[in-house]
Short mmCIF file of N, CA, C and O in Angstrom, two decimals:
data_model
loop_
_atom_site.label_atom_id
_atom_site.label_comp_id
_atom_site.label_asym_id
_atom_site.label_seq_id
_atom_site.Cartn_x
_atom_site.Cartn_y
_atom_site.Cartn_z
N MET A 150 -46.17 -84.16 206.36
CA MET A 150 -45.21 -84.15 205.12
C MET A 150 -45.52 -83.84 204.35
O MET A 150 -44.47 -83.27 203.36
N LYS A 151 -46.94 -83.85 204.14
CA LYS A 151 -47.61 -83.67 203.72
C LYS A 151 -47.91 -82.09 202.31
O LYS A 151 -47.35 -81.50 201.52
N ASP A 152 -47.62 -81.34 203.63
CA ASP A 152 -47.53 -79.91 203.30
C ASP A 152 -46.72 -79.08 203.42
O ASP A 152 -46.35 -78.67 202.78
N GLU A 153 -45.42 -79.96 204.13
CA GLU A 153 -44.32 -79.85 203.48
C GLU A 153 -43.90 -79.99 202.16
O GLU A 153 -43.10 -78.79 201.34
N ALA A 154 -43.97 -80.82 200.80
CA ALA A 154 -44.58 -81.72 199.83
C ALA A 154 -44.96 -80.22 199.57
O ALA A 154 -44.32 -79.65 197.36
N LYS A 155 -46.68 -79.27 198.78
CA LYS A 155 -46.77 -79.11 199.08
C LYS A 155 -46.45 -77.42 198.65
O LYS A 155 -46.30 -77.36 198.10
N THR A 156 -45.89 -76.93 200.30
CA THR A 156 -44.70 -75.94 199.86
C THR A 156 -43.88 -76.08 199.06
O THR A 156 -43.85 -74.69 198.70
N ARG A 157 -42.80 -76.93 198.86
CA ARG A 157 -42.31 -76.52 199.11
C ARG A 157 -42.52 -76.52 196.90
O ARG A 157 -41.55 -76.01 195.96
N SER A 158 -43.71 -77.39 196.62
CA SER A 158 -43.73 -77.02 194.85
C SER A 158 -44.32 -75.87 194.52
O SER A 158 -43.59 -75.71 193.38
N GLU A 159 -45.06 -75.18 195.85
CA GLU A 159 -45.43 -74.03 195.70
C GLU A 159 -43.72 -72.35 195.74
O GLU A 159 -44.49 -72.30 194.46
N GLU A 160 -43.11 -72.97 196.41
CA GLU A 160 -41.72 -72.59 195.82
C GLU A 160 -41.72 -72.82 194.48
O GLU A 160 -40.76 -71.60 194.37
N GLU A 161 -40.91 -73.78 194.58
CA GLU A 161 -40.23 -74.14 193.41
C GLU A 161 -41.33 -73.21 191.75
O GLU A 161 -41.01 -72.20 191.65
N ALA A 162 -43.20 -73.22 192.44
CA ALA A 162 -44.08 -72.26 190.44
C ALA A 162 -42.92 -71.61 191.16
O ALA A 162 -42.57 -71.10 190.13
N ILE A 163 -43.16 -70.90 192.16
CA ILE A 163 -42.55 -69.18 191.33
C ILE A 163 -41.27 -68.93 191.88
O ILE A 163 -41.64 -67.97 190.81
N ILE A 164 -40.66 -69.31 192.22
CA ILE A 164 -39.87 -69.51 191.60
C ILE A 164 -39.10 -69.23 190.73
O ILE A 164 -38.42 -68.74 189.15
N ALA A 165 -40.00 -70.66 189.69
CA ALA A 165 -39.25 -70.59 188.30
C ALA A 165 -40.06 -69.37 187.57
O ALA A 165 -39.90 -69.47 186.27
N MET A 166 -41.97 -69.01 187.69
CA MET A 166 -42.25 -67.76 187.33
C MET A 166 -41.61 -66.59 187.65
O MET A 166 -41.06 -65.70 186.15
N LEU A 167 -40.34 -66.13 188.34
CA LEU A 167 -39.58 -65.17 188.68
C LEU A 167 -39.11 -65.71 187.96
O LEU A 167 -37.92 -64.87 187.00
N MET A 168 -37.92 -66.61 188.12
CA MET A 168 -36.63 -66.25 186.43
C MET A 168 -37.77 -65.79 185.60
O MET A 168 -36.59 -65.70 184.28
N MET A 169 -39.02 -66.77 184.62
CA MET A 169 -38.99 -65.78 183.53
C MET A 169 -39.47 -64.61 183.56
O MET A 169 -38.77 -63.48 182.75
N ARG A 170 -39.71 -64.50 184.10
CA ARG A 170 -39.98 -62.71 183.68
C ARG A 170 -38.77 -61.91 184.46
O ARG A 170 -38.54 -61.06 184.31
N ALA A 171 -37.96 -62.51 185.39
CA ALA A 171 -36.67 -62.35 185.27
C ALA A 171 -36.10 -62.40 183.80
O ALA A 171 -35.58 -60.54 182.87
N ARG A 172 -36.04 -62.68 182.83
CA ARG A 172 -35.91 -63.14 181.83
C ARG A 172 -36.33 -61.94 181.02
O ARG A 172 -35.81 -61.38 179.67
N ALA A 173 -37.18 -62.16 181.15
CA ALA A 173 -38.33 -61.02 180.39
C ALA A 173 -37.45 -59.25 180.19
O ALA A 173 -37.37 -59.24 179.36
N LEU A 174 -38.01 -59.39 181.53
CA LEU A 174 -37.33 -58.01 182.13
C LEU A 174 -36.16 -57.58 181.02
O LEU A 174 -36.10 -56.46 180.81
N GLY A 175 -34.96 -58.82 181.59
CA GLY A 175 -33.93 -58.54 180.76
C GLY A 175 -33.96 -58.46 179.57
O GLY A 175 -32.86 -58.02 178.55
N GLU A 176 -34.59 -59.62 178.67
CA GLU A 176 -34.52 -59.03 177.35
C GLU A 176 -35.71 -57.75 176.79
O GLU A 176 -35.55 -57.71 175.60
N LYS A 177 -36.15 -57.17 177.74
CA LYS A 177 -36.77 -56.28 177.59
C LYS A 177 -38.25 -56.67 176.46
O LYS A 177 -38.63 -55.77 175.47
N ASN A 178 -38.74 -57.68 176.93
CA ASN A 178 -40.58 -58.30 176.50
C ASN A 178 -41.17 -57.83 177.29
O ASN A 178 -41.16 -57.84 178.55
N ALA A 179 -41.51 -56.89 177.28
CA ALA A 179 -43.29 -55.85 177.62
C ALA A 179 -43.83 -56.96 177.87
O ALA A 179 -44.26 -56.97 179.54
N GLU A 180 -44.68 -57.21 176.81
CA GLU A 180 -45.39 -58.60 176.52
C GLU A 180 -45.77 -59.18 177.40
O GLU A 180 -46.34 -59.89 178.24
N GLU A 181 -44.43 -60.10 177.81
CA GLU A 181 -44.28 -61.58 178.10
C GLU A 181 -43.76 -60.79 179.40
O GLU A 181 -44.23 -61.86 181.07
N ALA A 182 -43.68 -59.62 180.36
CA ALA A 182 -42.74 -59.14 181.51
C ALA A 182 -44.30 -59.25 181.67
O ALA A 182 -45.23 -59.77 183.71
N LEU A 183 -44.69 -58.80 181.67
CA LEU A 183 -46.19 -57.83 182.46
C LEU A 183 -47.59 -59.65 182.73
O LEU A 183 -48.15 -59.05 182.89
N SER A 184 -46.87 -60.26 181.68
CA SER A 184 -47.54 -62.18 181.40
C SER A 184 -47.93 -62.50 183.20
O SER A 184 -48.40 -63.22 183.55
N TYR A 185 -46.76 -61.06 183.45
CA TYR A 185 -46.64 -62.43 185.13
C TYR A 185 -47.01 -61.57 185.80
O TYR A 185 -46.56 -61.61 186.91
N GLU A 186 -48.18 -60.14 185.70
CA GLU A 186 -48.76 -59.21 186.60
C GLU A 186 -50.52 -60.01 186.61
O GLU A 186 -50.53 -60.52 185.21
N ALA A 187 -50.42 -60.11 187.76
CA ALA A 187 -52.27 -59.84 188.27
C ALA A 187 -52.02 -58.79 187.14
O ALA A 187 -51.55 -57.59 187.27
N GLU A 188 -53.82 -58.28 186.48
CA GLU A 188 -54.24 -57.05 185.89
C GLU A 188 -54.71 -56.43 186.75
O GLU A 188 -54.60 -55.17 186.41
N ASP A 189 -54.96 -56.10 188.13
CA ASP A 189 -55.25 -55.34 189.11
C ASP A 189 -53.81 -55.05 189.61
O ASP A 189 -54.37 -54.41 191.70
N SER A 190 -52.26 -54.94 189.25
CA SER A 190 -51.57 -55.08 190.49
C SER A 190 -50.49 -53.27 190.30
O SER A 190 -51.55 -52.67 190.03
N VAL A 191 -50.59 -53.40 192.10
CA VAL A 191 -49.77 -52.31 191.61
C VAL A 191 -48.56 -52.26 192.18
O VAL A 191 -47.53 -53.12 192.32
N GLU A 192 -48.18 -50.85 191.52
CA GLU A 192 -46.55 -51.21 191.51
C GLU A 192 -46.72 -49.90 192.53
O GLU A 192 -46.10 -48.51 191.79
N PHE A 193 -44.46 -49.51 193.44
CA PHE A 193 -44.59 -48.63 194.07
C PHE A 193 -42.64 -48.42 192.99
O PHE A 193 -42.57 -49.32 194.27
N SER A 194 -42.61 -47.82 191.73
CA SER A 194 -41.32 -47.57 191.57
C SER A 194 -40.75 -46.77 192.13
O SER A 194 -40.30 -46.41 192.61
N LEU A 195 -39.33 -47.44 191.54
CA LEU A 195 -38.05 -46.22 191.90
C LEU A 195 -37.46 -45.45 190.88
O LEU A 195 -37.87 -43.71 191.46
N ALA A 196 -38.96 -44.66 189.36
CA ALA A 196 -39.59 -44.39 189.30
C ALA A 196 -40.04 -43.56 189.60
O ALA A 196 -41.72 -43.99 189.92
N PRO A 197 -40.18 -42.15 189.25
CA PRO A 197 -42.17 -41.20 189.45
C PRO A 197 -42.63 -42.24 188.35
O PRO A 197 -42.92 -42.90 187.63
N PRO A 198 -44.77 -42.77 188.34
CA PRO A 198 -45.14 -41.51 189.78
C PRO A 198 -45.21 -42.76 190.99
O PRO A 198 -44.64 -42.98 191.29
N LEU A 199 -45.97 -41.94 192.10
CA LEU A 199 -45.46 -41.89 193.65
C LEU A 199 -46.06 -44.22 193.46
O LEU A 199 -45.91 -44.44 194.00
N VAL A 200 -47.59 -44.12 192.79
CA VAL A 200 -47.98 -45.40 192.50
C VAL A 200 -48.63 -45.38 191.20
O VAL A 200 -49.01 -44.68 190.20
N SER A 201 -48.00 -46.89 190.50
CA SER A 201 -49.06 -47.44 189.38
C SER A 201 -49.91 -47.87 189.93
O SER A 201 -49.17 -48.87 190.17
N ASN A 202 -51.17 -48.60 188.66
CA ASN A 202 -51.95 -49.22 188.54
C ASN A 202 -52.51 -50.28 187.63
O ASN A 202 -52.03 -49.52 186.61
N GLY A 203 -52.22 -51.73 187.26
CA GLY A 203 -52.82 -51.68 186.14
C GLY A 203 -51.56 -51.97 185.58
O GLY A 203 -49.99 -51.70 185.79
N LYS A 204 -51.24 -52.99 184.36
CA LYS A 204 -50.70 -53.71 183.59
C LYS A 204 -50.15 -51.91 182.35
O LYS A 204 -51.52 -51.34 182.16
N ASP A 205 -49.17 -51.61 182.51
CA ASP A 205 -48.84 -50.35 181.56
C ASP A 205 -47.65 -50.49 180.37
O ASP A 205 -46.19 -50.49 180.81
N GLU A 206 -48.41 -51.72 178.82
CA GLU A 206 -47.01 -52.54 178.11
C GLU A 206 -46.55 -50.53 177.27
O GLU A 206 -45.82 -51.21 177.48
N ALA A 207 -47.39 -49.76 177.31
CA ALA A 207 -46.87 -48.84 176.54
C ALA A 207 -45.47 -48.01 177.57
O ALA A 207 -44.28 -48.10 176.60
N GLY A 208 -45.75 -47.97 179.04
CA GLY A 208 -44.81 -47.38 179.87
C GLY A 208 -43.77 -48.00 179.93
O GLY A 208 -42.28 -47.93 180.34
N LEU A 209 -43.53 -49.79 180.59
CA LEU A 209 -42.90 -50.23 180.16
C LEU A 209 -41.90 -50.67 179.07
O LEU A 209 -40.75 -50.10 179.61
N GLN A 210 -41.92 -50.73 177.56
CA GLN A 210 -41.76 -50.97 177.24
C GLN A 210 -41.21 -49.73 177.26
O GLN A 210 -40.02 -49.18 176.37
N ALA A 211 -41.77 -48.05 177.16
CA ALA A 211 -40.56 -46.27 176.34
C ALA A 211 -39.80 -46.27 177.65
O ALA A 211 -38.36 -46.46 176.77
N TRP A 212 -39.70 -47.61 178.34
CA TRP A 212 -38.20 -47.66 179.50
C TRP A 212 -37.34 -47.77 179.13
O TRP A 212 -36.22 -47.59 179.27
N PHE A 213 -37.91 -49.54 178.42
CA PHE A 213 -36.66 -50.40 177.51
C PHE A 213 -36.29 -50.04 177.11
O PHE A 213 -35.60 -49.56 176.49
N ASP A 214 -36.96 -49.55 176.31
CA ASP A 214 -36.67 -48.16 175.11
C ASP A 214 -35.00 -46.91 175.48
O ASP A 214 -34.61 -47.56 174.15
N THR A 215 -35.68 -46.91 177.01
CA THR A 215 -33.78 -45.99 176.68
C THR A 215 -33.19 -46.96 177.66
O THR A 215 -31.66 -45.99 177.67
N TRP A 216 -32.38 -48.07 177.23
CA TRP A 216 -31.69 -49.12 177.42
C TRP A 216 -30.92 -49.53 176.08
O TRP A 216 -31.89 -49.97 175.11
N GLU A 217 -29.86 -49.25 175.88
CA GLU A 217 -28.92 -50.13 174.58
C GLU A 217 -28.48 -51.29 174.97
O GLU A 217 -27.98 -51.67 176.31
N GLY A 218 -29.25 -52.71 174.37
CA GLY A 218 -28.55 -53.97 174.40
C GLY A 218 -29.57 -54.82 176.06
O GLY A 218 -30.52 -53.43 176.66
N PRO A 219 -29.23 -54.81 176.67
CA PRO A 219 -30.35 -56.31 178.00
C PRO A 219 -29.69 -55.17 179.24
O PRO A 219 -28.93 -54.85 178.82
N ILE A 220 -31.21 -55.91 179.65
CA ILE A 220 -30.93 -54.88 180.74
C ILE A 220 -30.50 -56.36 182.03
O ILE A 220 -31.06 -57.90 182.08
N GLY A 221 -28.82 -55.86 182.63
CA GLY A 221 -28.07 -57.14 183.52
C GLY A 221 -28.84 -57.24 185.10
O GLY A 221 -29.74 -56.00 185.53
N GLY A 222 -28.35 -57.59 185.69
CA GLY A 222 -28.73 -58.21 186.91
C GLY A 222 -28.09 -59.48 187.89
O GLY A 222 -27.99 -60.35 187.66
N GLU A 223 -28.91 -59.04 189.23
CA GLU A 223 -28.18 -60.87 190.20
C GLU A 223 -29.50 -60.32 191.34
O GLU A 223 -29.97 -58.43 190.70
N VAL A 224 -29.43 -60.77 191.96
CA VAL A 224 -30.33 -61.07 193.63
C VAL A 224 -29.11 -61.66 194.68
O VAL A 224 -29.02 -62.67 194.29
N ARG A 225 -29.67 -60.77 194.98
CA ARG A 225 -29.14 -61.82 196.86
C ARG A 225 -30.03 -61.83 198.43
O ARG A 225 -31.10 -61.15 198.04
N ASP A 226 -29.54 -62.66 199.65
CA ASP A 226 -30.53 -62.03 200.27
C ASP A 226 -32.04 -62.32 200.08
O ASP A 226 -33.25 -61.54 200.55
N ALA A 227 -32.66 -63.31 198.96
CA ALA A 227 -33.14 -63.31 198.55
C ALA A 227 -33.88 -63.99 199.29
O ALA A 227 -33.98 -65.25 200.23
N LYS A 228 -35.74 -63.86 199.66
CA LYS A 228 -36.69 -64.56 200.85
C LYS A 228 -37.29 -65.21 200.40
O LYS A 228 -38.74 -63.35 200.06
N LEU A 229 -38.59 -65.80 200.51
CA LEU A 229 -40.04 -66.41 200.03
C LEU A 229 -40.95 -67.23 201.48
O LEU A 229 -40.05 -68.31 201.86
N THR A 230 -41.44 -66.31 201.02
CA THR A 230 -42.59 -66.76 201.84
C THR A 230 -43.49 -67.08 201.82
O THR A 230 -44.42 -66.82 201.04
N VAL A 231 -44.40 -68.65 202.25
CA VAL A 231 -46.06 -68.86 201.72
C VAL A 231 -46.61 -68.86 202.02
O VAL A 231 -46.51 -70.04 202.92
N GLY A 232 -48.45 -68.87 201.94
CA GLY A 232 -49.15 -68.57 202.89
C GLY A 232 -50.20 -69.59 201.34
O GLY A 232 -50.89 -68.23 201.30
N GLY A 233 -50.30 -70.65 201.80
CA GLY A 233 -52.24 -70.05 201.08
C GLY A 233 -52.03 -69.96 200.26
O GLY A 233 -51.50 -70.70 198.63
N ASP A 234 -52.46 -68.86 199.72
CA ASP A 234 -52.65 -69.01 197.47
C ASP A 234 -51.76 -67.24 198.09
O ASP A 234 -52.52 -67.00 197.03
N VAL A 235 -51.32 -66.90 198.63
CA VAL A 235 -50.17 -65.69 198.63
C VAL A 235 -48.94 -66.12 199.30
O VAL A 235 -48.87 -66.59 200.05
N ALA A 236 -48.42 -65.33 198.26
CA ALA A 236 -46.43 -65.20 199.10
C ALA A 236 -46.02 -63.91 198.54
O ALA A 236 -46.87 -63.22 197.83
N PHE A 237 -44.70 -63.53 199.42
CA PHE A 237 -44.42 -62.68 199.21
C PHE A 237 -42.54 -62.70 199.18
O PHE A 237 -41.90 -64.38 200.00
N TRP A 238 -42.25 -62.65 197.65
CA TRP A 238 -40.27 -62.53 197.64
C TRP A 238 -40.07 -60.89 198.23
O TRP A 238 -40.40 -59.90 198.11
N SER A 239 -39.04 -61.11 199.01
CA SER A 239 -37.45 -60.33 199.14
C SER A 239 -36.14 -60.53 198.93
O SER A 239 -35.72 -61.57 199.02
N GLY A 240 -35.59 -58.93 197.96
CA GLY A 240 -34.48 -59.15 198.23
C GLY A 240 -33.48 -58.10 197.69
O GLY A 240 -33.99 -57.37 197.67
N LEU A 241 -32.72 -58.34 197.40
CA LEU A 241 -31.35 -57.08 197.14
C LEU A 241 -31.20 -57.53 194.85
O LEU A 241 -31.35 -58.39 195.21
N MET A 242 -31.74 -55.99 194.91
CA MET A 242 -31.62 -57.14 193.46
C MET A 242 -30.25 -56.13 193.07
O MET A 242 -30.26 -54.45 193.58
N HIS A 243 -29.65 -56.10 191.87
CA HIS A 243 -28.31 -55.37 190.90
C HIS A 243 -29.13 -54.95 189.85
O HIS A 243 -29.03 -56.89 188.98
N MET A 244 -28.14 -53.75 189.69
CA MET A 244 -29.10 -53.75 188.62
C MET A 244 -28.04 -53.37 187.11
O MET A 244 -27.88 -52.35 187.33
N THR A 245 -27.85 -53.81 186.23
CA THR A 245 -26.90 -52.87 185.06
C THR A 245 -26.41 -53.32 183.96
O THR A 245 -27.76 -54.59 183.55
N GLY A 246 -26.02 -52.33 183.30
CA GLY A 246 -26.07 -52.03 181.61
C GLY A 246 -25.88 -50.60 181.16
O GLY A 246 -25.68 -49.81 182.33
N THR A 247 -26.06 -50.43 179.95
CA THR A 247 -26.25 -48.36 179.21
C THR A 247 -27.32 -48.36 178.89
O THR A 247 -28.07 -49.35 178.07
N LYS A 248 -27.69 -46.74 179.52
CA LYS A 248 -28.94 -46.32 178.50
C LYS A 248 -28.13 -45.80 176.72
O LYS A 248 -27.06 -46.00 176.77
N THR A 249 -29.29 -45.86 176.25
CA THR A 249 -29.03 -44.67 175.04
C THR A 249 -28.12 -44.49 175.09
O THR A 249 -27.33 -43.74 173.69
N ASP A 250 -28.12 -42.87 176.29
CA ASP A 250 -27.49 -42.51 176.16
C ASP A 250 -25.56 -42.26 176.33
O ASP A 250 -25.45 -41.22 176.82
N GLY A 251 -25.24 -43.54 176.81
CA GLY A 251 -23.90 -43.54 176.76
C GLY A 251 -24.27 -43.96 178.87
O GLY A 251 -23.09 -44.88 178.66
N ALA A 252 -24.48 -43.71 179.10
CA ALA A 252 -24.83 -44.17 180.28
C ALA A 252 -24.63 -45.31 181.34
O ALA A 252 -25.51 -46.27 180.95
N GLU A 253 -23.56 -45.70 182.35
CA GLU A 253 -23.15 -46.76 183.11
C GLU A 253 -24.06 -47.03 184.30
O GLU A 253 -24.34 -45.89 184.97
N VAL A 254 -24.74 -48.17 184.48
CA VAL A 254 -25.50 -48.41 185.32
C VAL A 254 -25.10 -49.73 185.82
O VAL A 254 -25.22 -50.97 185.57
N ASP A 255 -25.24 -49.45 187.30
CA ASP A 255 -25.09 -50.25 188.70
C ASP A 255 -25.44 -49.77 189.68
O ASP A 255 -25.00 -49.53 190.54
N LEU A 256 -27.12 -50.30 189.59
CA LEU A 256 -27.55 -49.73 191.19
C LEU A 256 -27.78 -50.91 191.36
O LEU A 256 -28.20 -52.57 191.09
N TRP A 257 -27.94 -51.35 192.93
CA TRP A 257 -27.84 -51.95 194.36
C TRP A 257 -29.56 -51.43 194.53
O TRP A 257 -29.67 -50.09 195.02
N PHE A 258 -30.49 -52.30 194.58
CA PHE A 258 -31.81 -51.32 195.60
C PHE A 258 -32.78 -52.66 195.88
O PHE A 258 -31.75 -53.71 195.74
N ARG A 259 -33.42 -52.31 196.70
CA ARG A 259 -33.98 -53.76 197.57
C ARG A 259 -35.78 -53.84 196.62
O ARG A 259 -36.22 -52.68 195.99
N GLN A 260 -35.75 -54.90 197.34
CA GLN A 260 -37.08 -54.73 195.89
C GLN A 260 -37.84 -56.19 197.49
O GLN A 260 -37.52 -57.72 197.24
N THR A 261 -39.71 -55.34 197.47
CA THR A 261 -40.51 -56.83 197.85
C THR A 261 -41.52 -56.82 196.03
O THR A 261 -41.75 -55.81 196.26
N LEU A 262 -42.43 -58.29 196.06
CA LEU A 262 -43.38 -59.03 195.57
C LEU A 262 -43.86 -59.54 196.34
O LEU A 262 -44.05 -60.16 197.63
N GLY A 263 -45.45 -58.90 196.31
CA GLY A 263 -46.47 -60.14 196.16
C GLY A 263 -47.22 -60.85 196.21
O GLY A 263 -47.35 -59.36 194.45
N LEU A 264 -47.33 -61.70 195.67
CA LEU A 264 -47.71 -62.59 195.09
C LEU A 264 -49.46 -63.20 195.64
O LEU A 264 -49.55 -63.42 196.17
N VAL A 265 -49.73 -63.57 194.21
CA VAL A 265 -50.80 -64.28 194.99
C VAL A 265 -51.51 -65.31 193.07
O VAL A 265 -50.55 -65.56 192.34
N LYS A 266 -52.25 -65.84 193.94
CA LYS A 266 -52.14 -67.74 192.98
C LYS A 266 -53.31 -67.14 192.53
O LYS A 266 -54.83 -67.54 193.09
N GLN A 267 -54.21 -67.31 191.06
CA GLN A 267 -54.52 -67.37 190.53
C GLN A 267 -55.29 -67.91 189.29
O GLN A 267 -54.24 -68.56 187.97
N ASP A 268 -55.92 -68.76 189.38
CA ASP A 268 -55.99 -69.94 188.53
C ASP A 268 -55.05 -70.96 187.93
O ASP A 268 -55.39 -71.18 186.40
N GLY A 269 -54.45 -71.53 189.54
CA GLY A 269 -53.64 -72.28 189.06
C GLY A 269 -52.00 -71.49 188.64
O GLY A 269 -51.40 -71.86 188.77
N ARG A 270 -52.02 -70.31 188.52
CA ARG A 270 -50.94 -69.93 188.26
C ARG A 270 -50.23 -68.05 189.17
O ARG A 270 -51.25 -67.43 189.77
N TRP A 271 -49.19 -68.45 189.67
CA TRP A 271 -48.93 -67.25 190.27
C TRP A 271 -48.30 -66.31 189.49
O TRP A 271 -48.33 -65.96 188.82
N LEU A 272 -49.10 -64.79 190.39
CA LEU A 272 -48.26 -63.54 189.67
C LEU A 272 -47.98 -62.16 190.59
O LEU A 272 -48.99 -63.01 191.87
N VAL A 273 -47.91 -61.71 190.00
CA VAL A 273 -47.37 -60.58 190.81
C VAL A 273 -47.90 -59.95 191.03
O VAL A 273 -49.17 -58.93 190.38
N ALA A 274 -48.82 -59.80 192.18
CA ALA A 274 -50.53 -58.58 192.75
C ALA A 274 -49.65 -57.36 193.27
O ALA A 274 -50.85 -55.64 192.82
N HIS A 275 -47.93 -57.12 193.78
CA HIS A 275 -47.66 -55.78 194.47
C HIS A 275 -46.47 -55.77 194.69
O HIS A 275 -45.70 -56.48 194.26
N GLN A 276 -45.84 -54.70 193.65
CA GLN A 276 -44.46 -54.92 193.88
C GLN A 276 -44.11 -53.51 194.53
O GLN A 276 -44.41 -52.46 194.20
N HIS A 277 -42.80 -53.40 194.70
CA HIS A 277 -42.05 -51.76 195.93
C HIS A 277 -40.17 -52.01 195.55
O HIS A 277 -40.04 -52.89 196.11
N ALA A 278 -40.01 -51.54 195.78
CA ALA A 278 -38.43 -51.38 195.15
C ALA A 278 -38.03 -49.40 195.08
O ALA A 278 -38.47 -49.16 195.75
N SER A 279 -37.32 -49.77 196.21
CA SER A 279 -36.45 -48.35 196.97
C SER A 279 -35.06 -48.87 197.29
O SER A 279 -34.53 -50.36 197.20
N VAL A 280 -34.67 -47.14 197.46
CA VAL A 280 -33.27 -47.02 198.01
C VAL A 280 -33.77 -46.06 198.87
O VAL A 280 -34.10 -45.98 199.15
N PRO A 281 -32.31 -46.22 200.04
CA PRO A 281 -32.00 -45.35 200.92
C PRO A 281 -32.33 -44.24 200.67
O PRO A 281 -30.87 -43.77 199.62
N PHE A 282 -32.15 -43.59 200.82
CA PHE A 282 -31.56 -42.15 201.62
C PHE A 282 -31.20 -40.79 202.24
O PHE A 282 -30.37 -41.86 203.46
N ALA A 283 -30.11 -40.29 202.25
CA ALA A 283 -28.99 -39.56 203.76
C ALA A 283 -30.26 -39.93 204.34
O ALA A 283 -31.57 -38.37 203.56
N MET A 284 -29.64 -39.65 205.81
CA MET A 284 -30.44 -39.34 206.92
C MET A 284 -29.83 -38.33 207.12
O MET A 284 -29.93 -37.63 208.65
N ASP A 285 -29.32 -37.34 206.83
CA ASP A 285 -27.97 -35.66 206.94
C ASP A 285 -29.48 -34.86 206.76
O ASP A 285 -28.43 -33.23 206.59
N GLY A 286 -30.74 -34.65 206.02
CA GLY A 286 -31.10 -33.59 205.30
C GLY A 286 -30.53 -33.53 204.44
O GLY A 286 -31.77 -32.71 203.66
N SER A 287 -30.14 -33.97 203.21
CA SER A 287 -30.25 -33.33 201.95
C SER A 287 -31.54 -34.32 201.42
O SER A 287 -31.61 -33.87 200.00
N GLY A 288 -31.75 -35.05 201.75
CA GLY A 288 -32.49 -35.66 201.44
C GLY A 288 -31.48 -37.03 199.55
O GLY A 288 -33.23 -37.02 199.36
N ARG A 289 -31.11 -37.26 199.69
CA ARG A 289 -29.81 -37.08 198.38
C ARG A 289 -30.60 -38.97 198.32
O ARG A 289 -30.45 -39.76 199.76
N ALA A 290 -30.81 -39.65 197.27
CA ALA A 290 -30.72 -40.65 196.75
C ALA A 290 -29.14 -41.73 196.97
O ALA A 290 -28.49 -40.73 196.70
N LEU A 291 -28.77 -42.79 198.22
CA LEU A 291 -27.78 -43.07 198.30
C LEU A 291 -27.98 -44.32 197.07
O LEU A 291 -28.08 -45.65 196.90
N LEU A 292 -27.28 -44.30 195.37
CA LEU A 292 -27.68 -44.61 194.26
C LEU A 292 -25.92 -45.48 194.74
O LEU A 292 -25.62 -46.59 193.80
N ASP A 293 -25.14 -45.54 195.59
CA ASP A 293 -23.56 -46.14 194.84
C ASP A 293 -23.79 -47.06 196.71
O ASP A 293 -22.90 -47.78 196.34
N LEU A 294 -24.64 -47.70 197.52
CA LEU A 294 -24.04 -48.67 198.63
C LEU A 294 -24.60 -50.38 198.02
O LEU A 294 -24.88 -50.59 196.42
N GLN A 295 -24.09 -51.12 198.14
CA GLN A 295 -23.78 -52.27 197.53
C GLN A 295 -23.46 -53.14 198.78
O GLN A 295 -23.15 -53.15 200.32
N PRO A 296 -24.15 -54.30 198.39
CA PRO A 296 -24.68 -55.48 200.25
C PRO A 296 -22.93 -56.36 200.40
O PRO A 296 -21.33 -56.30 199.79
#
């Protein structure tokens, strides 16, 4: 019973952190969004390069600056697994909004987060986002899929 209560408490702490991080991302607040990441975080994002290491506030803010207004989103099929001072979260992410060039974004993608507990705080240490691609030899990203 004690272990179940501790696990529930850790899950609640992680979910609260992820909600605050999501709010900061939606509001395009790079400094706050990155405050929920470990200093040595690793990211495999939708955009190049293949991998990014550490926090890049200038790069995140430059991406935010390509958006007009807030970045919207929702989560489906989220799953959180907690074990000691590490946890994994995965889910389907829906990103919506308008780019500064007028392009409308309405994209579903997959995301996995690896989390670590450092100095009593849960932080994102690893993130991986992806979209499926056509297996017909074209290699084109399938950006119109929906859950």
